[in-house]
């Protein structure tokens, strides 16, 4: 009979095994092992052993979620992965339930995660979030009336100031801040083709608004905006004008539509471009999908 044990992750003992799991599921490329280690550093990580071999991993990262005008303690389940030999045994569900329970014991009032498919996490009490709008557009079609100043280049070495800018951004209902700067650092170094542009307008020279891009094709795009942070409407408009300036060369930019913004209002001819680019590499379009779920860990304290 197989011997199954759930326990805490031990970096020195387990890192090669968890690297193997992520490689088996296609999450980890050769040479990126240290990046994965950095991702695990700020997290609470549990693993499942089968016959003394690590086959399942689940991790959470603490943070806060904005609920109306309040800040609630939040726990993000940022990875649940199962090796090739441990599928359909219920181990991922059991391990996820354990990391959720540990987060609740440490004070988390809300738990959230990204889903790979509808239904799996429903049995653990999660419910689907709102539809996120993902817009794909030619930056030259932006109707940004604001001028923009020459921005500063941002690189992976700037992860600390970028993290501070992210947690200082304008936030709306449902916005999440992770409490560990290493989460931003790991996101930034996970991909090779990325860069940032931003403005240091704070009273003490802080980074106030910026964009972090992932680039599929440097010359023409598509460019994906991993995140765009700003503190007020004027800064948002300046960033839009900055994106528009890329339109001389870049043919497609995409990102998740910001809260309380309808990007169609900032397009000159959205329907024309959609028709002209249909089924092309640079297709202009809008998608809607609910790819995250949440659950309450303590109803009494959330009221």
mmCIF file of C-alpha atoms in Angstrom:
data_model
loop_
_atom_site.group_PDB
_atom_site.id
_atom_site.type_symbol
_atom_site.label_atom_id
_atom_site.label_comp_id
_atom_site.label_asym_id
_atom_site.label_seq_id
_atom_site.Cartn_x
_atom_site.Cartn_y
_atom_site.Cartn_z
ATOM 1 C CA UNK A 1 0.000 0.000 0.000
ATOM 2 C CA UNK A 2 1.308 3.454 -0.926
ATOM 3 C CA UNK A 3 2.475 5.587 1.983
ATOM 4 C CA UNK A 4 1.223 9.187 1.701
ATOM 5 C CA UNK A 5 2.441 12.013 3.957
ATOM 6 C CA UNK A 6 1.492 15.708 3.958
ATOM 7 C CA UNK A 7 4.124 18.033 5.390
ATOM 8 C CA UNK A 8 5.939 21.367 5.186
ATOM 9 C CA UNK A 9 8.284 22.025 2.279
ATOM 10 C CA UNK A 10 11.983 21.720 3.118
ATOM 11 C CA UNK A 11 14.069 23.712 0.651
ATOM 12 C CA UNK A 12 17.317 21.814 1.093
ATOM 13 C CA UNK A 13 15.657 18.410 0.961
ATOM 14 C CA UNK A 14 12.821 18.972 -1.517
ATOM 15 C CA UNK A 15 13.826 21.582 -4.105
ATOM 16 C CA UNK A 16 14.947 19.119 -6.783
ATOM 17 C CA UNK A 17 11.681 17.201 -6.435
ATOM 18 C CA UNK A 18 9.485 20.303 -6.745
ATOM 19 C CA UNK A 19 11.547 21.419 -9.751
ATOM 20 C CA UNK A 20 10.725 18.049 -11.320
ATOM 21 C CA UNK A 21 7.002 18.505 -10.666
ATOM 22 C CA UNK A 22 6.916 21.917 -12.329
ATOM 23 C CA UNK A 23 8.892 20.631 -15.299
ATOM 24 C CA UNK A 24 6.467 17.725 -15.709
ATOM 25 C CA UNK A 25 3.476 20.084 -15.829
ATOM 26 C CA UNK A 26 5.256 22.511 -18.176
ATOM 27 C CA UNK A 27 5.628 25.368 -15.713
ATOM 28 C CA UNK A 28 9.421 25.363 -15.436
ATOM 29 C CA UNK A 29 12.007 25.628 -18.182
ATOM 30 C CA UNK A 30 15.562 24.418 -17.785
ATOM 31 C CA UNK A 31 17.705 27.165 -16.289
ATOM 32 C CA UNK A 32 14.814 28.790 -14.380
ATOM 33 C CA UNK A 33 15.171 26.707 -11.208
ATOM 34 C CA UNK A 34 16.473 29.635 -9.137
ATOM 35 C CA UNK A 35 13.471 31.714 -10.194
ATOM 36 C CA UNK A 36 11.156 29.006 -8.886
ATOM 37 C CA UNK A 37 13.121 28.954 -5.630
ATOM 38 C CA UNK A 38 12.571 32.715 -5.356
ATOM 39 C CA UNK A 39 8.829 32.220 -5.908
ATOM 40 C CA UNK A 40 8.723 29.733 -3.044
ATOM 41 C CA UNK A 41 10.740 31.940 -0.677
ATOM 42 C CA UNK A 42 7.900 34.242 0.515
ATOM 43 C CA UNK A 43 5.275 31.487 0.434
ATOM 44 C CA UNK A 44 3.805 28.974 2.829
ATOM 45 C CA UNK A 45 4.464 25.714 0.975
ATOM 46 C CA UNK A 46 3.070 22.256 1.693
ATOM 47 C CA UNK A 47 3.983 19.066 -0.154
ATOM 48 C CA UNK A 48 2.609 15.549 -0.410
ATOM 49 C CA UNK A 49 4.929 12.555 -0.332
ATOM 50 C CA UNK A 50 4.113 9.248 -1.993
ATOM 51 C CA UNK A 51 6.511 6.531 -0.919
ATOM 52 C CA UNK A 52 9.077 9.159 0.161
ATOM 53 C CA UNK A 53 8.938 11.074 -3.139
ATOM 54 C CA UNK A 54 7.434 14.576 -3.405
ATOM 55 C CA UNK A 55 4.597 14.446 -5.954
ATOM 56 C CA UNK A 56 2.269 17.363 -5.055
ATOM 57 C CA UNK A 57 2.940 20.989 -4.088
ATOM 58 C CA UNK A 58 0.612 23.774 -2.930
ATOM 59 C CA UNK A 59 1.626 27.255 -1.827
ATOM 60 C CA UNK A 60 0.032 30.442 -0.530
ATOM 61 C CA UNK A 61 1.259 34.031 -0.242
ATOM 62 C CA UNK A 62 -0.198 36.488 2.314
ATOM 63 C CA UNK A 63 -1.568 39.898 1.428
ATOM 64 C CA UNK A 64 -4.596 42.169 1.704
ATOM 65 C CA UNK A 65 -7.760 42.617 -0.349
ATOM 66 C CA UNK A 66 -9.698 45.867 -0.593
ATOM 67 C CA UNK A 67 -13.342 45.346 0.339
ATOM 68 C CA UNK A 68 -15.148 48.641 -0.324
ATOM 69 C CA UNK A 69 -13.132 50.989 1.928
ATOM 70 C CA UNK A 70 -11.699 48.285 4.187
ATOM 71 C CA UNK A 71 -8.556 46.172 4.014
ATOM 72 C CA UNK A 72 -9.057 42.480 4.795
ATOM 73 C CA UNK A 73 -6.322 39.914 5.336
ATOM 74 C CA UNK A 74 -5.967 37.804 2.209
ATOM 75 C CA UNK A 75 -4.235 34.578 1.251
ATOM 76 C CA UNK A 76 -3.491 33.842 -2.385
ATOM 77 C CA UNK A 77 -3.173 30.202 -3.427
ATOM 78 C CA UNK A 78 -0.523 30.888 -6.051
ATOM 79 C CA UNK A 79 0.279 27.324 -7.125
ATOM 80 C CA UNK A 80 -1.188 23.825 -6.903
ATOM 81 C CA UNK A 81 0.758 21.284 -8.961
ATOM 82 C CA UNK A 82 0.660 17.502 -9.214
ATOM 83 C CA UNK A 83 3.223 15.227 -10.850
ATOM 84 C CA UNK A 84 2.417 12.794 -13.637
ATOM 85 C CA UNK A 85 2.087 9.790 -11.340
ATOM 86 C CA UNK A 86 -0.195 11.364 -8.727
ATOM 87 C CA UNK A 87 -3.210 12.475 -10.776
ATOM 88 C CA UNK A 88 -6.825 11.671 -9.870
ATOM 89 C CA UNK A 89 -5.965 10.582 -6.322
ATOM 90 C CA UNK A 90 -7.516 13.561 -4.540
ATOM 91 C CA UNK A 91 -4.125 14.670 -3.250
ATOM 92 C CA UNK A 92 -4.226 18.154 -4.786
ATOM 93 C CA UNK A 93 -7.622 18.858 -3.175
ATOM 94 C CA UNK A 94 -6.500 17.592 0.218
ATOM 95 C CA UNK A 95 -3.258 19.565 0.126
ATOM 96 C CA UNK A 96 -5.052 22.726 -1.008
ATOM 97 C CA UNK A 97 -7.554 22.347 1.826
ATOM 98 C CA UNK A 98 -4.642 22.158 4.251
ATOM 99 C CA UNK A 99 -2.936 25.335 3.005
ATOM 100 C CA UNK A 100 -6.289 27.168 3.128
ATOM 101 C CA UNK A 101 -6.826 26.015 6.716
ATOM 102 C CA UNK A 102 -3.326 27.122 7.695
ATOM 103 C CA UNK A 103 -3.922 30.537 6.123
ATOM 104 C CA UNK A 104 -7.185 30.901 8.049
ATOM 105 C CA UNK A 105 -5.437 29.962 11.288
ATOM 106 C CA UNK A 106 -2.919 32.747 10.615
ATOM 107 C CA UNK A 107 -5.717 35.297 10.222
ATOM 108 C CA UNK A 108 -6.622 35.280 6.533
ATOM 109 C CA UNK A 109 -10.274 36.251 6.081
ATOM 110 C CA UNK A 110 -10.432 35.693 2.314
ATOM 111 C CA UNK A 111 -8.678 33.191 0.051
ATOM 112 C CA UNK A 112 -8.325 33.480 -3.713
ATOM 113 C CA UNK A 113 -6.740 31.618 -6.618
ATOM 114 C CA UNK A 114 -6.507 31.359 -10.374
ATOM 115 C CA UNK A 115 -8.257 28.383 -11.954
ATOM 116 C CA UNK A 116 -7.137 25.978 -14.673
ATOM 117 C CA UNK A 117 -10.746 24.886 -15.276
ATOM 118 C CA UNK A 118 -14.203 25.527 -13.897
ATOM 119 C CA UNK A 119 -15.384 23.266 -11.091
ATOM 120 C CA UNK A 120 -12.250 21.849 -9.483
ATOM 121 C CA UNK A 121 -12.087 24.341 -6.619
ATOM 122 C CA UNK A 122 -15.860 24.628 -6.150
ATOM 123 C CA UNK A 123 -15.784 21.669 -3.762
ATOM 124 C CA UNK A 124 -13.384 23.638 -1.546
ATOM 125 C CA UNK A 125 -15.852 26.492 -1.219
ATOM 126 C CA UNK A 126 -14.633 28.789 -3.985
ATOM 127 C CA UNK A 127 -16.893 30.756 -6.290
ATOM 128 C CA UNK A 128 -16.117 32.463 -9.597
ATOM 129 C CA UNK A 129 -15.152 36.109 -9.706
ATOM 130 C CA UNK A 130 -16.276 38.675 -12.241
ATOM 131 C CA UNK A 131 -15.461 38.533 -15.924
ATOM 132 C CA UNK A 132 -12.166 40.222 -16.747
ATOM 133 C CA UNK A 133 -11.999 42.035 -20.083
ATOM 134 C CA UNK A 134 -8.797 41.453 -22.044
ATOM 135 C CA UNK A 135 -8.331 43.977 -24.831
ATOM 136 C CA UNK A 136 -6.084 43.553 -27.877
ATOM 137 C CA UNK A 137 -5.505 46.749 -29.849
ATOM 138 C CA UNK A 138 -3.195 48.645 -32.176
ATOM 139 C CA UNK A 139 -1.564 51.322 -29.993
ATOM 140 C CA UNK A 140 -1.753 53.770 -32.901
ATOM 141 C CA UNK A 141 -5.551 53.603 -32.568
ATOM 142 C CA UNK A 142 -5.523 54.995 -29.027
ATOM 143 C CA UNK A 143 -7.376 58.264 -28.558
ATOM 144 C CA UNK A 144 -5.177 59.629 -25.770
ATOM 145 C CA UNK A 145 -5.367 63.412 -25.779
ATOM 146 C CA UNK A 146 -2.781 63.911 -23.044
ATOM 147 C CA UNK A 147 0.851 64.676 -23.695
ATOM 148 C CA UNK A 148 3.497 62.462 -22.180
ATOM 149 C CA UNK A 149 6.958 63.218 -20.892
ATOM 150 C CA UNK A 150 10.057 61.175 -21.598
ATOM 151 C CA UNK A 151 9.831 58.191 -19.225
ATOM 152 C CA UNK A 152 12.578 56.433 -17.316
ATOM 153 C CA UNK A 153 13.607 52.929 -18.271
ATOM 154 C CA UNK A 154 12.843 50.243 -15.682
ATOM 155 C CA UNK A 155 14.710 46.946 -15.481
ATOM 156 C CA UNK A 156 14.601 43.824 -13.357
ATOM 157 C CA UNK A 157 17.089 45.474 -10.990
ATOM 158 C CA UNK A 158 14.364 47.984 -10.045
ATOM 159 C CA UNK A 159 12.102 45.367 -8.461
ATOM 160 C CA UNK A 160 12.075 47.007 -5.025
ATOM 161 C CA UNK A 161 10.894 50.428 -6.254
ATOM 162 C CA UNK A 162 8.458 48.743 -8.639
ATOM 163 C CA UNK A 163 6.971 46.748 -5.766
ATOM 164 C CA UNK A 164 6.480 49.966 -3.768
ATOM 165 C CA UNK A 165 4.806 51.560 -6.781
ATOM 166 C CA UNK A 166 2.480 48.571 -7.161
ATOM 167 C CA UNK A 167 1.275 48.635 -3.558
ATOM 168 C CA UNK A 168 0.843 52.446 -3.729
ATOM 169 C CA UNK A 169 -1.302 52.352 -6.874
ATOM 170 C CA UNK A 170 -4.911 53.515 -7.038
ATOM 171 C CA UNK A 171 -6.929 50.545 -5.847
ATOM 172 C CA UNK A 172 -10.607 49.741 -6.169
ATOM 173 C CA UNK A 173 -12.936 47.177 -4.610
ATOM 174 C CA UNK A 174 -11.398 43.715 -4.922
ATOM 175 C CA UNK A 175 -7.824 44.866 -5.520
ATOM 176 C CA UNK A 176 -5.111 42.725 -3.937
ATOM 177 C CA UNK A 177 -1.690 43.602 -2.571
ATOM 178 C CA UNK A 178 0.755 40.837 -1.751
ATOM 179 C CA UNK A 179 2.802 41.579 1.340
ATOM 180 C CA UNK A 180 6.118 40.202 0.139
ATOM 181 C CA UNK A 181 8.236 42.147 -2.424
ATOM 182 C CA UNK A 182 9.812 38.891 -3.608
ATOM 183 C CA UNK A 183 6.539 38.093 -5.373
ATOM 184 C CA UNK A 184 7.098 41.058 -7.691
ATOM 185 C CA UNK A 185 10.772 40.190 -8.124
ATOM 186 C CA UNK A 186 9.921 36.635 -9.177
ATOM 187 C CA UNK A 187 7.249 37.828 -11.623
ATOM 188 C CA UNK A 188 9.727 40.195 -13.244
ATOM 189 C CA UNK A 189 12.529 37.678 -13.757
ATOM 190 C CA UNK A 190 10.288 34.765 -14.777
ATOM 191 C CA UNK A 191 10.325 35.885 -18.423
ATOM 192 C CA UNK A 192 13.348 37.119 -20.361
ATOM 193 C CA UNK A 193 11.703 39.473 -22.855
ATOM 194 C CA UNK A 194 10.303 42.183 -20.623
ATOM 195 C CA UNK A 195 10.910 45.809 -19.732
ATOM 196 C CA UNK A 196 9.315 48.744 -17.951
ATOM 197 C CA UNK A 197 8.718 52.464 -18.438
ATOM 198 C CA UNK A 198 7.699 54.873 -15.715
ATOM 199 C CA UNK A 199 7.774 58.223 -13.952
ATOM 200 C CA UNK A 200 9.319 59.147 -10.605
ATOM 201 C CA UNK A 201 7.019 61.989 -9.537
ATOM 202 C CA UNK A 202 6.829 61.314 -5.796
ATOM 203 C CA UNK A 203 7.741 63.968 -3.237
ATOM 204 C CA UNK A 204 10.930 62.083 -2.491
ATOM 205 C CA UNK A 205 11.483 60.779 -6.006
ATOM 206 C CA UNK A 206 9.297 57.681 -5.652
ATOM 207 C CA UNK A 207 8.074 55.790 -8.710
ATOM 208 C CA UNK A 208 4.455 56.950 -9.026
ATOM 209 C CA UNK A 209 3.201 55.401 -12.267
ATOM 210 C CA UNK A 210 4.646 52.821 -14.604
ATOM 211 C CA UNK A 211 4.018 49.969 -17.052
ATOM 212 C CA UNK A 212 5.687 46.551 -17.111
ATOM 213 C CA UNK A 213 5.645 44.837 -20.514
ATOM 214 C CA UNK A 214 6.191 41.272 -21.682
ATOM 215 C CA UNK A 215 7.266 41.171 -25.325
ATOM 216 C CA UNK A 216 6.583 38.319 -27.725
ATOM 217 C CA UNK A 217 8.190 39.977 -30.759
ATOM 218 C CA UNK A 218 10.349 42.979 -29.896
ATOM 219 C CA UNK A 219 10.070 44.628 -33.297
ATOM 220 C CA UNK A 220 6.335 44.509 -34.022
ATOM 221 C CA UNK A 221 4.674 42.898 -31.025
ATOM 222 C CA UNK A 222 2.448 41.576 -29.672
ATOM 223 C CA UNK A 223 3.265 43.318 -26.379
ATOM 224 C CA UNK A 224 1.485 42.174 -23.232
ATOM 225 C CA UNK A 225 1.151 44.583 -20.292
ATOM 226 C CA UNK A 226 1.659 42.515 -17.141
ATOM 227 C CA UNK A 227 0.565 45.457 -15.016
ATOM 228 C CA UNK A 228 -0.015 49.194 -15.228
ATOM 229 C CA UNK A 229 0.109 51.192 -11.989
ATOM 230 C CA UNK A 230 -1.037 54.764 -11.419
ATOM 231 C CA UNK A 231 -2.359 56.873 -8.550
ATOM 232 C CA UNK A 232 -4.764 59.222 -10.346
ATOM 233 C CA UNK A 233 -6.507 59.856 -13.664
ATOM 234 C CA UNK A 234 -3.823 62.201 -15.001
ATOM 235 C CA UNK A 235 -1.175 59.520 -14.542
ATOM 236 C CA UNK A 236 -3.391 56.943 -16.256
ATOM 237 C CA UNK A 237 -3.821 59.234 -19.265
ATOM 238 C CA UNK A 238 -0.084 59.852 -19.449
ATOM 239 C CA UNK A 239 0.540 56.106 -19.521
ATOM 240 C CA UNK A 240 -2.027 55.704 -22.300
ATOM 241 C CA UNK A 241 -0.241 58.385 -24.316
ATOM 242 C CA UNK A 242 3.016 56.550 -23.681
ATOM 243 C CA UNK A 243 1.496 53.312 -25.015
ATOM 244 C CA UNK A 244 0.211 55.185 -28.062
ATOM 245 C CA UNK A 245 3.754 56.394 -28.808
ATOM 246 C CA UNK A 246 4.769 52.779 -29.473
ATOM 247 C CA UNK A 247 2.333 52.626 -32.396
ATOM 248 C CA UNK A 248 4.914 53.736 -34.971
ATOM 249 C CA UNK A 249 6.444 50.272 -34.731
ATOM 250 C CA UNK A 250 4.357 47.980 -32.510
ATOM 251 C CA UNK A 251 1.189 46.575 -34.078
ATOM 252 C CA UNK A 252 -0.540 44.981 -31.078
ATOM 253 C CA UNK A 253 -0.706 45.602 -27.331
ATOM 254 C CA UNK A 254 -2.945 43.710 -24.922
ATOM 255 C CA UNK A 255 -3.803 43.910 -21.249
ATOM 256 C CA UNK A 256 -6.583 43.370 -18.744
ATOM 257 C CA UNK A 257 -8.920 46.353 -18.790
ATOM 258 C CA UNK A 258 -8.342 48.515 -15.672
ATOM 259 C CA UNK A 259 -11.128 48.842 -13.073
ATOM 260 C CA UNK A 260 -13.825 51.435 -13.800
ATOM 261 C CA UNK A 261 -12.406 52.037 -17.289
ATOM 262 C CA UNK A 262 -14.054 51.166 -20.614
ATOM 263 C CA UNK A 263 -11.179 51.069 -23.064
ATOM 264 C CA UNK A 264 -13.435 51.319 -26.104
ATOM 265 C CA UNK A 265 -13.897 54.989 -25.190
ATOM 266 C CA UNK A 266 -10.164 55.482 -25.699
ATOM 267 C CA UNK A 267 -10.118 53.965 -29.198
ATOM 268 C CA UNK A 268 -10.514 55.945 -32.422
ATOM 269 C CA UNK A 269 -11.960 53.195 -34.640
ATOM 270 C CA UNK A 270 -12.277 49.961 -32.653
ATOM 271 C CA UNK A 271 -14.779 48.287 -34.985
ATOM 272 C CA UNK A 272 -12.822 49.155 -38.126
ATOM 273 C CA UNK A 273 -9.597 47.728 -36.699
ATOM 274 C CA UNK A 274 -11.390 44.608 -35.492
ATOM 275 C CA UNK A 275 -12.707 43.922 -38.995
ATOM 276 C CA UNK A 276 -9.413 44.707 -40.741
ATOM 277 C CA UNK A 277 -7.326 42.477 -38.476
ATOM 278 C CA UNK A 278 -9.708 39.536 -38.046
ATOM 279 C CA UNK A 279 -7.883 36.165 -37.805
ATOM 280 C CA UNK A 280 -4.480 37.821 -38.209
ATOM 281 C CA UNK A 281 -1.427 37.764 -35.945
ATOM 282 C CA UNK A 282 -2.369 41.272 -34.816
ATOM 283 C CA UNK A 283 -6.103 40.756 -34.408
ATOM 284 C CA UNK A 284 -7.871 43.557 -32.505
ATOM 285 C CA UNK A 285 -10.476 42.042 -30.205
ATOM 286 C CA UNK A 286 -11.930 41.881 -26.721
ATOM 287 C CA UNK A 287 -12.205 38.730 -24.603
ATOM 288 C CA UNK A 288 -14.135 38.212 -21.385
ATOM 289 C CA UNK A 289 -13.272 35.421 -18.974
ATOM 290 C CA UNK A 290 -13.556 34.641 -15.254
ATOM 291 C CA UNK A 291 -10.226 33.001 -14.451
ATOM 292 C CA UNK A 292 -10.104 33.526 -10.685
ATOM 293 C CA UNK A 293 -12.174 32.433 -7.700
ATOM 294 C CA UNK A 294 -12.485 33.406 -4.047
ATOM 295 C CA UNK A 295 -13.893 32.055 -0.810
ATOM 296 C CA UNK A 296 -14.507 33.500 2.640
ATOM 297 C CA UNK A 297 -12.450 31.969 5.451
ATOM 298 C CA UNK A 298 -14.267 33.719 8.319
ATOM 299 C CA UNK A 299 -17.761 35.011 7.558
ATOM 300 C CA UNK A 300 -18.215 36.603 10.976
ATOM 301 C CA UNK A 301 -15.080 38.732 10.659
ATOM 302 C CA UNK A 302 -15.896 39.707 7.068
ATOM 303 C CA UNK A 303 -19.255 41.226 8.038
#
